[in-house]
XYZ file of C-alpha atoms in Angstrom:
188
model
C 5.301 -22.246 -11.693
C 6.118 -18.798 -10.825
C 4.847 -17.828 -14.421
C 2.237 -19.949 -13.505
C 1.031 -18.247 -10.532
C 1.324 -15.146 -12.419
C -0.908 -15.826 -15.356
C -3.586 -16.730 -13.686
C -3.132 -14.028 -11.068
C -3.302 -11.767 -14.097
C -6.682 -13.260 -16.048
C -8.396 -13.070 -12.302
C -7.543 -9.326 -11.956
C -8.429 -8.812 -15.897
C -12.295 -10.245 -14.067
C -12.173 -7.874 -11.241
C -13.509 -4.558 -12.101
C -11.507 -1.619 -11.105
C -9.034 -2.726 -10.557
C -5.950 -3.833 -12.673
C -2.049 -5.163 -13.054
C 0.564 -3.029 -14.199
C 2.323 -3.531 -17.697
C 2.703 -7.038 -18.212
C 4.442 -8.769 -15.818
C 5.258 -12.887 -16.093
C 6.301 -13.437 -13.126
C 8.442 -12.300 -9.697
C 6.231 -9.453 -9.128
C 3.175 -7.802 -10.147
C 1.455 -4.248 -9.457
C -1.967 -3.317 -8.699
C -3.296 -0.526 -9.840
C -6.831 0.794 -9.633
C -8.456 0.893 -12.871
C -8.556 4.121 -13.942
C -10.971 2.813 -17.079
C -13.851 1.976 -15.264
C -16.415 4.767 -13.047
C -14.759 6.546 -10.264
C -17.267 4.115 -7.518
C -15.744 1.160 -9.722
C -12.656 1.664 -8.444
C -10.414 -0.628 -6.171
C -7.888 1.363 -4.403
C -4.699 -0.974 -3.729
C -4.056 0.186 -0.267
C -7.486 -0.565 0.511
C -7.368 -3.738 -0.977
C -3.639 -4.543 0.452
C -5.693 -3.792 4.159
C -8.093 -5.651 3.490
C -6.269 -8.998 2.190
C -4.211 -8.381 5.687
C -7.193 -9.253 7.140
C -7.532 -12.361 6.135
C -4.174 -13.300 6.114
C -2.774 -12.561 3.126
C -0.254 -9.506 2.679
C 0.476 -8.150 -0.461
C 2.900 -4.828 -0.417
C 1.356 -1.305 -0.311
C 3.561 1.537 -2.371
C 2.626 5.512 -1.861
C 2.205 6.573 -5.943
C 5.942 8.293 -7.254
C 6.049 11.450 -10.651
C 9.535 10.213 -11.772
C 12.036 13.163 -12.513
C 10.789 12.780 -16.316
C 6.881 13.869 -14.894
C 5.547 10.697 -15.416
C 3.150 9.522 -13.275
C 2.634 5.756 -11.655
C -0.174 4.923 -9.243
C -0.222 4.220 -6.216
C 0.659 0.002 -5.863
C -0.386 -2.804 -3.633
C 2.345 -5.287 -5.038
C 2.739 -8.796 -5.301
C 5.934 -11.107 -4.594
C 5.602 -14.586 -6.360
C 7.137 -17.747 -6.289
C 6.947 -21.422 -6.077
C 5.115 -20.962 -3.010
C 2.659 -19.184 -4.652
C 1.443 -22.326 -6.395
C 0.219 -24.082 -3.494
C -2.142 -21.888 -2.350
C -3.051 -20.272 -5.786
C -6.422 -20.558 -4.911
C -7.264 -19.514 -1.717
C -5.510 -16.355 -3.287
C -7.792 -15.757 -5.910
C -10.659 -16.054 -4.001
C -9.464 -14.206 -1.454
C -8.366 -11.498 -3.717
C -12.239 -11.265 -5.571
C -13.709 -10.951 -2.590
C -11.193 -7.940 -0.805
C -11.852 -6.356 -4.389
C -15.021 -6.532 -3.712
C -14.839 -4.802 -0.421
C -13.795 -2.274 -0.644
C -14.749 -1.118 -4.157
C -15.768 2.612 -4.656
C -13.837 3.479 -1.524
C -12.132 6.139 -2.322
C -8.014 6.835 -0.855
C -6.997 7.445 1.943
C -7.435 10.512 3.334
C -4.498 12.126 4.577
C -5.524 15.677 5.525
C -6.170 15.039 9.246
C -2.286 14.467 10.077
C -0.529 17.331 6.698
C -2.979 19.744 9.166
C -1.913 19.195 11.931
C 1.770 18.255 10.476
C 1.774 22.215 8.991
C 0.211 23.233 12.837
C 3.598 22.138 14.243
C 5.251 23.889 11.197
C 5.624 20.098 8.940
C 3.883 19.217 5.227
C 4.797 18.192 2.336
C 7.068 21.066 1.723
C 7.516 22.262 5.238
C 10.269 21.574 7.545
C 12.141 18.548 7.608
C 11.252 16.141 11.545
C 13.582 15.130 12.994
C 12.893 11.552 15.275
C 11.057 13.054 17.814
C 8.720 14.387 15.462
C 8.301 11.935 13.049
C 7.481 9.374 15.982
C 4.793 11.296 17.137
C 3.755 11.919 13.102
C 3.805 8.831 12.847
C 1.556 7.860 15.634
C -0.702 10.345 13.955
C -0.446 7.454 11.395
C -1.246 4.489 13.215
C 1.857 3.737 14.056
C 2.120 1.850 17.673
C 4.668 0.692 19.785
C 3.665 -3.183 20.671
C 3.279 -4.351 24.471
C 7.658 -5.504 23.533
C 8.570 -2.226 23.038
C 8.861 -2.798 19.408
C 6.698 -0.666 17.025
C 4.001 -1.598 14.581
C 2.728 -0.659 11.269
C -0.387 -0.347 11.523
C -3.710 -2.329 11.169
C -4.738 -0.181 7.982
C -1.242 0.821 6.086
C -3.880 3.696 3.691
C -3.710 6.117 5.480
C 0.188 5.543 5.729
C 0.892 5.118 2.409
C -1.435 8.632 1.984
C 0.310 10.798 3.697
C 4.026 9.313 2.616
C 2.248 9.760 -0.914
C 0.533 14.139 -0.730
C 4.663 14.328 1.519
C 8.034 16.344 -0.332
C 11.159 13.086 -0.190
C 12.296 14.510 2.067
C 9.542 14.627 4.482
C 8.626 11.338 3.291
C 11.729 9.483 4.198
C 12.737 11.311 7.582
C 9.201 9.542 8.573
C 10.065 6.210 6.855
C 14.010 6.162 7.788
C 11.819 6.595 11.170
C 9.381 3.705 10.753
C 11.945 1.497 9.506
C 14.479 2.036 12.865
C 11.791 1.690 15.177
C 10.172 -1.352 13.495
C 13.144 -3.366 12.977
C 15.105 -2.085 16.455
C 15.660 -4.905 18.433
């Protein structure tokens, strides 16, 4: 079931202009990335795609890009986890994937510049000092993370901006933000 679903998703993505599957996965996970062979105006940013998919009820996991220790750059992506349940809603998923890609095609990666500028004014930033919990929470609120009525924090409705920010930060600063985010989202 998982292999069949993965194969169908890969075939569908192969027909979506500006989007591609990274590597040759057979499941249970696959990563969607912008097709860099397509003109910039035709590329599908995977984080914007994940946001568009979430708005119609399908949740992809946005992943920031990063450079490995050997210098290899892994692009930012949106991950799908394939389970036996996927096959039951595969037709709807493929239609949603195609429609969401059409809706965001040509939109650039989210701009983290304004948040980075605010961080720099506060002495934090890509290479700045590492924020403690209070400062990390203030930065996360700038990126759209909010407290809900129940007191728990919630991820922003659109996560592309948050992912763009994390991608531009040094590992220690990104880790401080993500640790605070996980603590706030999962606190009872």
